[in-house]
mmCIF file with all atom_site columns, C-alpha atoms in Angstrom:
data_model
loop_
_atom_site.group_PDB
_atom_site.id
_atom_site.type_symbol
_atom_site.label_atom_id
_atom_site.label_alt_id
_atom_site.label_comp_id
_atom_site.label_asym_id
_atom_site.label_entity_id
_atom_site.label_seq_id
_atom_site.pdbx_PDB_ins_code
_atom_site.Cartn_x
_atom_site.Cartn_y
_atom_site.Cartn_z
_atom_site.occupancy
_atom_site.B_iso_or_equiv
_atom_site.pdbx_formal_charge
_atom_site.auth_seq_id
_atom_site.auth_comp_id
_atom_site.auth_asym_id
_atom_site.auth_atom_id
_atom_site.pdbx_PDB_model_num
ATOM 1   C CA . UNK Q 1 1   ? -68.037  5.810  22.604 1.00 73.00 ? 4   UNK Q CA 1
ATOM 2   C CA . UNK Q 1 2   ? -65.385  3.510  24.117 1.00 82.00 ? 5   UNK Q CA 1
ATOM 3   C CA . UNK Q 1 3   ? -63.823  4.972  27.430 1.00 82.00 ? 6   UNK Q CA 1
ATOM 4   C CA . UNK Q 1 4   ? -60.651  4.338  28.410 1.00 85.00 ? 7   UNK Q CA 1
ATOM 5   C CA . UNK Q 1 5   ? -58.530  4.453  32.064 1.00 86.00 ? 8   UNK Q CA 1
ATOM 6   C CA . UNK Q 1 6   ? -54.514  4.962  32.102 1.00 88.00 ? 9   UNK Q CA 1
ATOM 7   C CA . UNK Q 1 7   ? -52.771  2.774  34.403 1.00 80.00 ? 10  UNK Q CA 1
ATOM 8   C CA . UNK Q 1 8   ? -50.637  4.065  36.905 1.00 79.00 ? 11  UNK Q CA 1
ATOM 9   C CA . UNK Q 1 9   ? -47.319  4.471  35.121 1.00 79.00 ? 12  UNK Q CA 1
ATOM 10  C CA . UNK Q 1 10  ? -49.418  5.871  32.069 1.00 74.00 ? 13  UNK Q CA 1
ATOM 11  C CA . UNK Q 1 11  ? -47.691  3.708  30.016 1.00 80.00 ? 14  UNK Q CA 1
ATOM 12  C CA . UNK Q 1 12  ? -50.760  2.075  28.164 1.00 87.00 ? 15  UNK Q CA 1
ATOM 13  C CA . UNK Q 1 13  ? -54.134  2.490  28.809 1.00 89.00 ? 16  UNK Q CA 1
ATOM 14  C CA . UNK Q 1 14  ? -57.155  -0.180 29.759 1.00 88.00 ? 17  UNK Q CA 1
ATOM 15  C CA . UNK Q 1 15  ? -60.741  0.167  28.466 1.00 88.00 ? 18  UNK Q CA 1
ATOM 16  C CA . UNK Q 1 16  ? -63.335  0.839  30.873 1.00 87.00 ? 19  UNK Q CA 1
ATOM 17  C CA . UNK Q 1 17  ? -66.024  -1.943 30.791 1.00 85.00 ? 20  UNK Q CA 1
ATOM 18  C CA . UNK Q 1 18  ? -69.910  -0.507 30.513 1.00 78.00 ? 21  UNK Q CA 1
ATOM 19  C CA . UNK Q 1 19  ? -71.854  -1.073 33.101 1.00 76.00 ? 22  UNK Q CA 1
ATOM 20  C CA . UNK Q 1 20  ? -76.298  0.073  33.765 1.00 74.00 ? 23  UNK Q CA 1
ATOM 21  C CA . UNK Q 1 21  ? -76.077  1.979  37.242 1.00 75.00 ? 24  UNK Q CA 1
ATOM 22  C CA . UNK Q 1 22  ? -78.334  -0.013 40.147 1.00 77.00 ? 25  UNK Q CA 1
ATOM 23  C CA . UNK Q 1 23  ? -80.484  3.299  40.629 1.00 79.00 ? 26  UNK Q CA 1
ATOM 24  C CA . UNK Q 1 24  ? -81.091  6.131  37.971 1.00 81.00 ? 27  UNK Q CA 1
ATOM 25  C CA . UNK Q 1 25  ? -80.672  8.164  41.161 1.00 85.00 ? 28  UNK Q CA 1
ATOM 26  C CA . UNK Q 1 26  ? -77.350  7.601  41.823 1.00 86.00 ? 29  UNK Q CA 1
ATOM 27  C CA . UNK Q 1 27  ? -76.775  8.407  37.555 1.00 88.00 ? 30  UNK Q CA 1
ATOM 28  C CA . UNK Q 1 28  ? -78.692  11.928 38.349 1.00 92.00 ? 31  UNK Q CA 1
ATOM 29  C CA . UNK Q 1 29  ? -77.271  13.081 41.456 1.00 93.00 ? 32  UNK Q CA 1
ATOM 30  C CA . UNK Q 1 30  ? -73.782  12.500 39.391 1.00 92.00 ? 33  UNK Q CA 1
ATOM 31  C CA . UNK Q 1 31  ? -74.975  13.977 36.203 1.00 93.00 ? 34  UNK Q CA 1
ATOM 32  C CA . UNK Q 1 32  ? -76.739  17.167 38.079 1.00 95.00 ? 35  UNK Q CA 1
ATOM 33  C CA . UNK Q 1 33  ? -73.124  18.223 40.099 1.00 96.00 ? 36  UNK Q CA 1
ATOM 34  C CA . UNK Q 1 34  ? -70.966  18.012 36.986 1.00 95.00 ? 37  UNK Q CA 1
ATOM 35  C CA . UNK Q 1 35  ? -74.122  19.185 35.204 1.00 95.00 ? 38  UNK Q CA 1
ATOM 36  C CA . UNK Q 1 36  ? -71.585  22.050 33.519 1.00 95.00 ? 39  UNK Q CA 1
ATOM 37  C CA . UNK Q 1 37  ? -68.327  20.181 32.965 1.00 95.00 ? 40  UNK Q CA 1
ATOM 38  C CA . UNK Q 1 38  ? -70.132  16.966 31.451 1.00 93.00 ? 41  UNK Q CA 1
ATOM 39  C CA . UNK Q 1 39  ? -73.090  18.890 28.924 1.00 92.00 ? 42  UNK Q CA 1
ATOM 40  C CA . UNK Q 1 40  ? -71.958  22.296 28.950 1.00 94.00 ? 43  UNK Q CA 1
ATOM 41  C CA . UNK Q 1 41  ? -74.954  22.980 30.702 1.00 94.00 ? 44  UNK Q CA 1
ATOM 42  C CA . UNK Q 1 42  ? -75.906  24.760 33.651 1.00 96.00 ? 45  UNK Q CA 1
ATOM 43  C CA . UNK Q 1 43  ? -78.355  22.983 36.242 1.00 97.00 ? 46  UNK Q CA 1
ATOM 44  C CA . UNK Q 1 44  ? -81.364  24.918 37.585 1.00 96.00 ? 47  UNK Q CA 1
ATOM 45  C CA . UNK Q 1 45  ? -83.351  22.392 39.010 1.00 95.00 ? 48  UNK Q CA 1
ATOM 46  C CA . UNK Q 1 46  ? -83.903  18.137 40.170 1.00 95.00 ? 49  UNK Q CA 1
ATOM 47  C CA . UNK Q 1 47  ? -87.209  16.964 39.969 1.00 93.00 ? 50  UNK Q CA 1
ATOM 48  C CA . UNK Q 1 48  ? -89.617  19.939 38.182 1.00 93.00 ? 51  UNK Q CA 1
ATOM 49  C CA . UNK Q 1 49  ? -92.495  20.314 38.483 1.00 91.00 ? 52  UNK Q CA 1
ATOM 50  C CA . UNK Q 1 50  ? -94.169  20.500 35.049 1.00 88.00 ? 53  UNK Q CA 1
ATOM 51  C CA . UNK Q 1 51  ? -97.275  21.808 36.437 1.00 88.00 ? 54  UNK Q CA 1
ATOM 52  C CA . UNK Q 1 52  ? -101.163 20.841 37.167 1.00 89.00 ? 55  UNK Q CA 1
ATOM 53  C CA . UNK Q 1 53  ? -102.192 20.401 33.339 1.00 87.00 ? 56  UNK Q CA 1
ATOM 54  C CA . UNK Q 1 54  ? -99.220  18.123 32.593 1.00 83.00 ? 57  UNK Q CA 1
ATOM 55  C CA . UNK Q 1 55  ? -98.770  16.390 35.854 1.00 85.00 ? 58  UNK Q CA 1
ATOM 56  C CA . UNK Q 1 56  ? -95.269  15.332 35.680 1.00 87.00 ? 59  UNK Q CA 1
ATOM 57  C CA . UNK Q 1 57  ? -91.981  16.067 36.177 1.00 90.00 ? 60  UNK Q CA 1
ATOM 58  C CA . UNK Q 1 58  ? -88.652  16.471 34.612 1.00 91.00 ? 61  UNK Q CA 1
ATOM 59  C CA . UNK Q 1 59  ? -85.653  14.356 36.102 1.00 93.00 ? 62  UNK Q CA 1
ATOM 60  C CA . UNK Q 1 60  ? -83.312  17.706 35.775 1.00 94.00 ? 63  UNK Q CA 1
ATOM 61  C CA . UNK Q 1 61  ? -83.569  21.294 34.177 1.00 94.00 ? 64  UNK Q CA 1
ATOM 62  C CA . UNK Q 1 62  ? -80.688  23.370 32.749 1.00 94.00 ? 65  UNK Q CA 1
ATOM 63  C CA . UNK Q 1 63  ? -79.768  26.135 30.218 1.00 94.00 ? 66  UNK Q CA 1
ATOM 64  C CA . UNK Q 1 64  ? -77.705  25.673 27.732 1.00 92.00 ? 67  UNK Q CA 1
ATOM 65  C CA . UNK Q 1 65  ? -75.238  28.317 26.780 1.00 93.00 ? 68  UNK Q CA 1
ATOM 66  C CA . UNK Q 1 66  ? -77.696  30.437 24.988 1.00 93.00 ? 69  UNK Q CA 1
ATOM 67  C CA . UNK Q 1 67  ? -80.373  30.593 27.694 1.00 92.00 ? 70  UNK Q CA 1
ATOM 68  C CA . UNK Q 1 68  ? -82.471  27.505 26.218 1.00 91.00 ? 71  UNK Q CA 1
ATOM 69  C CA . UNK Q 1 69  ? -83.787  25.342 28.524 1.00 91.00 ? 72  UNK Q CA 1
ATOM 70  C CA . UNK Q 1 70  ? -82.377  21.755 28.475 1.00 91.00 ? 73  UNK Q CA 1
ATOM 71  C CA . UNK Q 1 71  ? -84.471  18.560 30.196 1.00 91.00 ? 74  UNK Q CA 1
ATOM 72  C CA . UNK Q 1 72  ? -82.198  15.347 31.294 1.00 90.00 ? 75  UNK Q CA 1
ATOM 73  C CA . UNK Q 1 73  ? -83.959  12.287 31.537 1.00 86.00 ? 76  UNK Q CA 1
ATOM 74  C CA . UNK Q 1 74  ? -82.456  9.092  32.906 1.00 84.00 ? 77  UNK Q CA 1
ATOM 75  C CA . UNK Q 1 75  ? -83.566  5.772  31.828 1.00 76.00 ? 78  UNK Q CA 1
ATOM 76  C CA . UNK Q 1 76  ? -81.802  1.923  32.300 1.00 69.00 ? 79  UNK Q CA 1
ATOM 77  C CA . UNK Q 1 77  ? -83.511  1.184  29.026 1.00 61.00 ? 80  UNK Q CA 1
ATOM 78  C CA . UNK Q 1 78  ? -85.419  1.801  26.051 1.00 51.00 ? 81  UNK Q CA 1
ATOM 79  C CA . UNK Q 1 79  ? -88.728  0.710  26.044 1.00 56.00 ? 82  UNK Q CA 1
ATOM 80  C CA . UNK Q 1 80  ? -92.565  1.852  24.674 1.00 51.00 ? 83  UNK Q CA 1
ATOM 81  C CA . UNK Q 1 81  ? -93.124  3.753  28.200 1.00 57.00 ? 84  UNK Q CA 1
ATOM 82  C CA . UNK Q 1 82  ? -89.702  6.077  27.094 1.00 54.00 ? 85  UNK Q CA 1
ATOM 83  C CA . UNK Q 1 83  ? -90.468  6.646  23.582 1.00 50.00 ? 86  UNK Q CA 1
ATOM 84  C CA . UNK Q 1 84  ? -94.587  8.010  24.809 1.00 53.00 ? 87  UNK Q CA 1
ATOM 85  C CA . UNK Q 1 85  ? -92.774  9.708  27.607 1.00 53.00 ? 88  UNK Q CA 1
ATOM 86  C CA . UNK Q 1 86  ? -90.390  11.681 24.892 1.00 51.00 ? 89  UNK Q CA 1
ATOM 87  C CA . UNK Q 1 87  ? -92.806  12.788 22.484 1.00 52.00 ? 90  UNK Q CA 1
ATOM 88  C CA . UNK Q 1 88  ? -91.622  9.405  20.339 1.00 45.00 ? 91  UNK Q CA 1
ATOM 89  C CA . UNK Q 1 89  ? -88.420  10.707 18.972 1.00 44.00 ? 92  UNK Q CA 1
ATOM 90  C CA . UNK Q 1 90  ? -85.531  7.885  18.853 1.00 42.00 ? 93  UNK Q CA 1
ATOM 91  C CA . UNK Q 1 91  ? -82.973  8.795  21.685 1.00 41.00 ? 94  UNK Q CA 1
ATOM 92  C CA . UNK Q 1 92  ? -80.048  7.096  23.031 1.00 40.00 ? 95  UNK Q CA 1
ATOM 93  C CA . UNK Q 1 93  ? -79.617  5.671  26.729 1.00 40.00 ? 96  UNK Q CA 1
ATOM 94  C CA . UNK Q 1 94  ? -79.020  5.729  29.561 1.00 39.00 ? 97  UNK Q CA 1
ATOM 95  C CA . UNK Q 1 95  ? -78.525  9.447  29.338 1.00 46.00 ? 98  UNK Q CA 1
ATOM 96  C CA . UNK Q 1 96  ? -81.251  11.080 27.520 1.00 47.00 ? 99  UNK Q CA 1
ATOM 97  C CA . UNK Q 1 97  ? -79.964  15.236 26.949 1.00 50.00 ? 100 UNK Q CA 1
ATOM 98  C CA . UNK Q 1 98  ? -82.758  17.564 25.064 1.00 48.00 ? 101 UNK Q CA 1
ATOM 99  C CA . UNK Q 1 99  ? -81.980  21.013 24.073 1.00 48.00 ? 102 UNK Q CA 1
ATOM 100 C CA . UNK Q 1 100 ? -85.719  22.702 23.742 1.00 50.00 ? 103 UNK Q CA 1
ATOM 101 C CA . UNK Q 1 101 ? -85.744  25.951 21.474 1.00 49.00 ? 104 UNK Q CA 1
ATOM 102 C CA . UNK Q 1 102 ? -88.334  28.406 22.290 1.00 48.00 ? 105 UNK Q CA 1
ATOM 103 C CA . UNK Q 1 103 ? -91.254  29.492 19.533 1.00 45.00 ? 106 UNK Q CA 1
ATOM 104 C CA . UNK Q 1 104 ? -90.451  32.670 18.369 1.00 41.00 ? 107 UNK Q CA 1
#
């Protein structure tokens, strides 16, 4: 999606050039404040824990409007490492936004 930035009279409008952020940090921290007013989602946590059987962790936790849980995960890239990490489904970067449903 092309982004675009009015110019001070708001006359016309310039397009926004893409750019990969130095550190996925800086990308998170951003992400997890406007966590709400960018996915619709609201953030619970930075950095879970995923416990001592999985042993890793989950770059940032939300809900999503109905109470299902909703894992961010930054990457600068798509590579082998991202697909394992993922479960191998195809996802987009940088920004990588998975709403989990609960078994029922």
């Amino acid at each position: 999606m092309k982004l675009f930035r009015t110019d001070a009279t708001k006359s016309g409008v310039t397009e926004v050039t893409p750019r990969l952020a130095e550190v996925e940090a800086d990308v998170q921290g951003l992400v997890e404040a406007h966590m709400e007013t960018l996915l619709g989602v609201r953030f619970l946590a930075s950095e879970y824990g995923t416990g001592p059987v999985h042993g890793g962790r989950i770059d940032s936790l939300g809900l999503d409007e109905n109470g299902s849980p909703v894992i961010v995960e930054y990457k600068r890239g798509v590579d082998a490492g991202v697909f394992s990490e993922l479960g191998g489904r195809s996802v987009p970067k940088p920004l990588i936004c998975s709403s989990l449903k609960p078994n029922r």
